[in-house]
Amino acid sequence: MQGVFRDAAGQRCAGLVTLPMAGLGSRATFVRDQNAAAEQLAVLPTDRTKARRAAALAVEECARQRREPSCGGVLRLTGDVPVGLGMGSSTSDVIAAIRAVAGSYGLSLGPATVARLAVRAELACDPLMLDDRPVLFAQREGRVLEVLGPALPDLVIVGCALGGGAPVDTLSLPVRVHDDHDVRAYERLRTLLRRAVATGDAVLLGEVATASAWRGQQILCHPEFETLAEISRRVGATGVQMAHSGAVAGLIFDPAAPGLEHRVRTCVRALDSNGIPATRIFTTFPTSKELRNGPAHRGVDRPAGPRTSRRPTRLPSL
């Protein structure tokens, strides 16, 4: 879910709720050079400019806490999060960079500090620095507007890529001005999502995600979105989720509903027949040992989080 909401003081605030997916991420190492000036900070690969800014800000913060002069160094990044698709690749790099710099100083920065530095580095960030609880997060301010509950309902997601998987230049997208009617609509979705999390209601959560996705299409305008929504209805998914900015999407399934495997297989075939490539199947709950270690695990990601599934789930390979 993404939109404009009211904060505790009643002020409008852009916010989002992220769908977590385990299995992908960024790793960073930072080697300080105390003989180099602060501006002599190199990053590899060289195009990770947001991560470089984050590292420079983290050096300034850590040096201040250690009461040492700032210095330069070398930041190295590796990772497997696709770039430009709305999967949080830049935030992943930025947070890895901040934590690597802090580690080089022997420090562990708290989530609030990491969020503050991440927003300064990339203007808006995902709440990847927080724990696994679903939160309504002010991505441009780096603060939590509401903790929605202990965990998302159990979900199975069939991920896919719209637009042929081409990256989306989010900075070129038009900025929509939200009025009071929009804010009231998003606050209603917030109330429903809070209820879905509290009751573990995968159907209600799917309805919220779909409603938010439809509103987001006013800016993103993916030509395949109506087809995706129709496939969702046809195969018995609870709804559709869209990247906050980008081309990745997912169809949401309730693992407790009958015929899960058939529904998922039918979904993958329907996506393929409409020229929408399915990417991966993942869950918001730990899968059974057989699923993790057996042949069905191909293309299936284990989720983060401590929850156990309501029953062992078999998913088709992809």
Coordinates of C-alpha atoms in Angstrom, one line a residue:
M1 CA 0.0 0.0 0.0
Q2 CA 1.2 3.5 -0.8
G3 CA -0.4 6.9 -0.5
V4 CA -0.9 9.9 1.7
F5 CA -2.0 9.6 5.3
R6 CA -2.4 11.6 8.5
D7 CA 0.4 11.4 11.1
A8 CA -0.2 11.6 14.9
A9 CA -0.4 15.4 14.6
G10 CA -3.0 15.2 11.9
Q11 CA -0.6 16.4 9.2
R12 CA -0.5 14.9 5.7
C13 CA 2.4 12.5 5.2
A14 CA 3.4 10.2 2.3
G15 CA 3.6 6.6 3.5
L16 CA 3.8 3.1 2.4
V17 CA 3.6 -0.5 3.6
T18 CA 6.2 -2.8 2.0
L19 CA 5.8 -6.5 1.1
P20 CA 9.0 -8.2 2.4
M21 CA 10.8 -10.9 0.3
A22 CA 13.8 -12.9 1.5
G23 CA 16.5 -14.3 -0.6
L24 CA 17.9 -11.1 -2.2
G25 CA 20.1 -8.4 -0.8
S26 CA 23.2 -6.3 -0.8
R27 CA 26.5 -6.7 1.0
A28 CA 29.0 -4.0 1.6
T29 CA 32.5 -3.6 3.0
F30 CA 34.2 -0.4 3.9
V31 CA 37.9 0.1 4.4
R32 CA 38.8 3.4 6.1
D33 CA 41.8 5.4 5.0
Q34 CA 42.7 7.8 7.8
N35 CA 45.3 9.5 5.5
A36 CA 42.6 10.4 3.0
A37 CA 40.4 13.4 3.1
A38 CA 36.6 12.8 3.7
E39 CA 35.8 13.7 0.0
Q40 CA 38.3 10.9 -1.1
L41 CA 35.7 8.2 -0.8
A42 CA 35.5 5.7 -3.7
V43 CA 32.7 3.2 -4.4
L44 CA 32.8 0.0 -6.5
P45 CA 30.8 -0.3 -8.7
T46 CA 31.3 3.3 -9.5
D47 CA 27.6 3.9 -10.5
R48 CA 26.3 3.4 -7.0
T49 CA 26.1 7.1 -6.3
K50 CA 23.4 6.9 -3.6
A51 CA 25.4 4.3 -1.7
R52 CA 28.5 6.6 -1.9
R53 CA 26.4 9.5 -0.5
A54 CA 25.2 7.2 2.3
A55 CA 28.7 6.1 3.1
A56 CA 29.9 9.7 3.3
L57 CA 27.0 10.6 5.6
A58 CA 27.7 7.6 7.7
V59 CA 31.4 8.5 8.0
E60 CA 30.4 11.9 9.2
E61 CA 28.0 10.5 11.8
C62 CA 30.4 7.8 13.1
A63 CA 33.3 10.2 13.2
R64 CA 31.2 12.6 15.3
Q65 CA 30.2 9.8 17.7
R66 CA 33.8 8.7 18.0
R67 CA 35.0 12.3 18.2
E68 CA 37.4 11.6 15.4
P69 CA 38.1 13.6 12.2
S70 CA 36.2 12.3 9.1
C71 CA 38.3 10.4 6.5
G72 CA 38.0 8.7 3.2
G73 CA 38.0 5.1 2.2
V74 CA 36.8 2.5 -0.2
L75 CA 33.3 1.1 -0.3
R76 CA 32.7 -2.2 -2.2
L77 CA 29.1 -3.4 -2.9
T78 CA 27.9 -6.7 -4.1
G79 CA 24.3 -7.8 -4.4
D80 CA 21.6 -9.5 -6.5
V81 CA 18.6 -7.2 -6.2
P82 CA 17.5 -6.2 -9.7
V83 CA 17.9 -2.5 -10.4
G84 CA 15.1 -0.2 -11.5
L85 CA 12.2 -2.5 -10.9
G86 CA 10.9 -1.2 -7.6
M87 CA 12.5 -4.0 -5.5
G88 CA 14.4 -1.6 -3.2
S89 CA 17.8 -2.1 -4.7
S90 CA 19.0 1.4 -3.9
T91 CA 17.8 1.2 -0.3
S92 CA 19.4 -2.2 0.1
D93 CA 22.7 -0.7 -1.1
V94 CA 22.4 2.4 1.0
I95 CA 21.6 0.5 4.2
A96 CA 24.5 -2.0 3.5
A97 CA 26.8 0.9 3.0
I98 CA 25.8 2.7 6.2
R99 CA 26.1 -0.5 8.3
A100 CA 29.5 -1.3 6.7
V101 CA 30.8 2.2 7.6
A102 CA 29.5 1.9 11.1
G103 CA 31.1 -1.5 11.5
S104 CA 34.5 -0.1 10.4
Y105 CA 34.2 2.3 13.4
G106 CA 33.1 -0.5 15.7
L107 CA 29.6 1.0 16.0
S108 CA 26.1 -0.3 15.4
L109 CA 23.7 2.5 14.5
G110 CA 20.1 2.2 15.5
P111 CA 17.2 1.9 13.0
A112 CA 16.2 5.5 13.5
T113 CA 19.7 6.8 12.7
V114 CA 20.0 4.5 9.7
A115 CA 16.6 5.7 8.4
R116 CA 17.6 9.3 8.8
L117 CA 20.9 8.8 6.9
A118 CA 19.2 6.7 4.2
V119 CA 16.6 9.4 3.5
R120 CA 19.3 12.0 3.3
A121 CA 21.2 9.8 0.8
E122 CA 18.3 8.9 -1.6
L123 CA 15.4 11.3 -0.7
A124 CA 13.1 8.4 0.0
C125 CA 13.7 4.9 1.2
D126 CA 12.0 1.6 2.1
P127 CA 11.9 0.4 5.8
L128 CA 14.5 -2.3 5.3
M129 CA 16.4 -1.1 8.4
L130 CA 13.5 -2.2 10.6
D131 CA 12.4 -5.6 12.0
D132 CA 9.9 -7.8 10.3
R133 CA 6.8 -6.2 11.6
P134 CA 4.5 -4.6 9.0
V135 CA 4.6 -0.8 9.4
L136 CA 3.2 2.2 7.7
F137 CA 6.5 4.1 6.9
A138 CA 7.0 7.7 5.9
Q139 CA 9.5 7.0 3.2
R140 CA 10.5 10.7 2.7
E141 CA 11.0 11.3 6.4
G142 CA 12.4 8.0 7.6
R143 CA 9.9 7.5 10.4
V144 CA 7.2 5.0 11.4
L145 CA 3.7 6.3 11.3
E146 CA 2.1 3.1 12.7
V147 CA 3.1 -0.4 13.6
L148 CA 0.2 -2.4 12.0
G149 CA 0.8 -5.6 14.0
P150 CA 3.3 -8.4 14.7
A151 CA 3.3 -9.9 11.2
L152 CA 1.5 -10.0 7.9
P153 CA -1.1 -12.7 7.3
D154 CA 0.2 -15.9 5.7
L155 CA 0.5 -15.3 2.0
V156 CA 1.8 -16.9 -1.2
I157 CA 2.9 -14.5 -3.8
V158 CA 3.4 -15.2 -7.5
G159 CA 5.7 -12.5 -8.7
C160 CA 5.9 -11.1 -12.2
A161 CA 7.4 -8.3 -14.2
L162 CA 5.4 -5.8 -16.2
G163 CA 6.7 -3.9 -19.2
G164 CA 9.0 -6.7 -20.2
G165 CA 10.9 -6.1 -17.0
A166 CA 12.3 -2.8 -18.2
P167 CA 13.5 -0.5 -15.5
V168 CA 11.3 2.5 -14.6
D169 CA 12.8 6.0 -14.2
T170 CA 10.9 6.9 -11.1
L171 CA 12.3 10.5 -11.1
S172 CA 10.6 11.1 -14.4
L173 CA 7.1 10.1 -13.2
P174 CA 4.6 13.0 -12.6
V175 CA 4.0 14.1 -9.1
R176 CA 0.3 13.8 -8.1
V177 CA -1.2 16.3 -5.7
H178 CA -3.5 14.5 -3.3
D179 CA -6.6 16.3 -2.0
D180 CA -8.7 15.6 1.1
H181 CA -10.7 13.0 -0.8
D182 CA -7.6 11.0 -1.5
V183 CA -6.4 11.2 2.1
R184 CA -9.7 9.9 3.3
A185 CA -9.6 7.0 0.9
Y186 CA -6.1 6.1 1.9
E187 CA -7.0 6.3 5.6
R188 CA -9.9 3.9 4.9
L189 CA -7.4 1.5 3.3
R190 CA -5.1 1.9 6.4
T191 CA -8.0 0.9 8.7
L192 CA -8.8 -2.1 6.6
L193 CA -5.1 -3.2 6.4
R194 CA -4.8 -2.8 10.2
R195 CA -7.8 -5.1 10.5
A196 CA -6.4 -7.6 8.0
V197 CA -3.1 -7.8 9.9
A198 CA -4.8 -8.1 13.3
T199 CA -7.1 -11.0 12.1
G200 CA -4.7 -12.7 9.7
D201 CA -7.2 -12.1 6.9
A202 CA -5.4 -12.7 3.6
V203 CA -8.6 -11.9 1.6
L204 CA -9.0 -8.5 3.1
L205 CA -5.3 -7.7 2.7
G206 CA -5.6 -8.6 -1.0
E207 CA -8.5 -6.3 -1.4
V208 CA -6.5 -3.4 0.2
A209 CA -3.4 -4.1 -2.0
T210 CA -5.6 -4.2 -5.1
A211 CA -7.3 -0.9 -4.3
S212 CA -4.0 0.8 -3.6
A213 CA -2.6 -0.7 -6.9
W214 CA -5.5 0.7 -8.9
R215 CA -4.9 4.2 -7.4
G216 CA -1.2 3.9 -8.2
Q217 CA -1.9 3.3 -11.8
Q218 CA -3.0 6.9 -12.1
I219 CA 0.8 7.6 -12.1
L220 CA 2.5 4.3 -13.2
C221 CA 0.0 3.6 -16.0
H222 CA 1.2 0.0 -16.7
P223 CA -0.6 -1.2 -19.8
E224 CA -0.8 -4.8 -18.6
F225 CA -2.3 -3.9 -15.2
E226 CA -5.9 -4.5 -16.2
T227 CA -4.9 -7.9 -17.6
L228 CA -3.1 -8.7 -14.3
A229 CA -6.2 -7.8 -12.3
E230 CA -8.4 -10.0 -14.5
I231 CA -6.0 -12.9 -14.1
S232 CA -6.2 -12.4 -10.4
R233 CA -10.0 -12.7 -10.4
R234 CA -10.0 -15.7 -12.8
V235 CA -7.5 -17.8 -10.8
G236 CA -8.9 -17.1 -7.4
A237 CA -6.1 -14.8 -6.0
T238 CA -7.0 -12.5 -3.2
G239 CA -5.6 -9.5 -5.0
V240 CA -2.7 -7.8 -6.8
Q241 CA 0.3 -6.0 -5.3
M242 CA 2.4 -3.5 -7.1
A243 CA 5.9 -2.2 -6.5
H244 CA 5.7 1.3 -5.0
S245 CA 7.7 2.6 -8.0
G246 CA 8.7 0.1 -10.7
A247 CA 7.6 -2.7 -12.8
V248 CA 7.4 -5.7 -10.5
A249 CA 4.0 -7.0 -9.3
G250 CA 2.6 -10.0 -7.6
L251 CA -0.7 -12.0 -7.3
I252 CA -1.6 -12.7 -3.7
F253 CA -2.9 -16.1 -2.6
D254 CA -4.3 -17.4 0.7
P255 CA -2.4 -20.6 1.5
A256 CA -5.3 -21.8 3.6
A257 CA -7.7 -21.7 0.6
P258 CA -8.4 -25.1 -1.1
G259 CA -6.6 -25.9 -4.4
L260 CA -3.5 -23.7 -3.8
E261 CA -1.2 -25.6 -6.1
H262 CA -3.7 -25.7 -8.9
R263 CA -4.4 -22.0 -8.5
V264 CA -0.7 -21.1 -8.6
R265 CA 0.0 -23.3 -11.6
T266 CA -3.0 -21.8 -13.5
C267 CA -1.8 -18.3 -12.5
V268 CA 1.7 -18.9 -14.0
R269 CA 0.2 -20.3 -17.2
A270 CA -2.2 -17.4 -17.5
L271 CA 0.6 -14.9 -17.0
D272 CA 2.8 -16.6 -19.6
S273 CA -0.1 -16.8 -22.2
N274 CA -0.5 -13.0 -21.8
G275 CA 3.2 -12.2 -22.2
I276 CA 3.8 -11.4 -18.6
P277 CA 6.8 -13.2 -17.3
A278 CA 6.5 -14.9 -13.9
T279 CA 9.6 -14.3 -11.8
R280 CA 9.4 -16.1 -8.5
I281 CA 7.0 -17.6 -6.0
F282 CA 7.6 -16.6 -2.3
T283 CA 5.7 -16.6 1.0
T284 CA 5.4 -14.5 4.1
F285 CA 5.7 -17.5 6.3
P286 CA 8.3 -20.2 6.8
T287 CA 7.7 -23.2 4.5
S288 CA 7.9 -26.8 5.4
K289 CA 11.2 -28.7 5.5
E290 CA 10.1 -30.7 2.5
L291 CA 9.5 -27.5 0.5
R292 CA 12.7 -25.9 1.5
N293 CA 14.9 -28.9 0.7
G294 CA 12.9 -30.8 -2.0
P295 CA 12.5 -30.1 -5.7
A296 CA 9.5 -27.8 -5.2
H297 CA 11.9 -25.2 -3.7
R298 CA 13.2 -24.2 -7.2
G299 CA 12.1 -20.7 -7.7
V300 CA 10.5 -20.4 -4.2
D301 CA 12.0 -18.0 -1.6
R302 CA 11.9 -18.5 2.1
P303 CA 10.5 -15.5 3.9
A304 CA 11.8 -13.5 6.8
G305 CA 10.0 -13.6 10.1
P306 CA 9.3 -15.9 13.0
R307 CA 5.9 -17.1 12.0
T308 CA 5.0 -20.7 11.3
S309 CA 2.5 -21.7 8.6
R310 CA -0.9 -22.9 9.4
R311 CA -0.1 -26.2 7.6
P312 CA 2.8 -27.4 5.4
T313 CA 2.5 -26.0 2.0
R314 CA 3.5 -27.5 -1.3
L315 CA 4.2 -25.0 -4.1
P316 CA 5.0 -25.8 -7.8
S317 CA 8.5 -25.2 -9.0
L318 CA 9.0 -22.2 -11.3

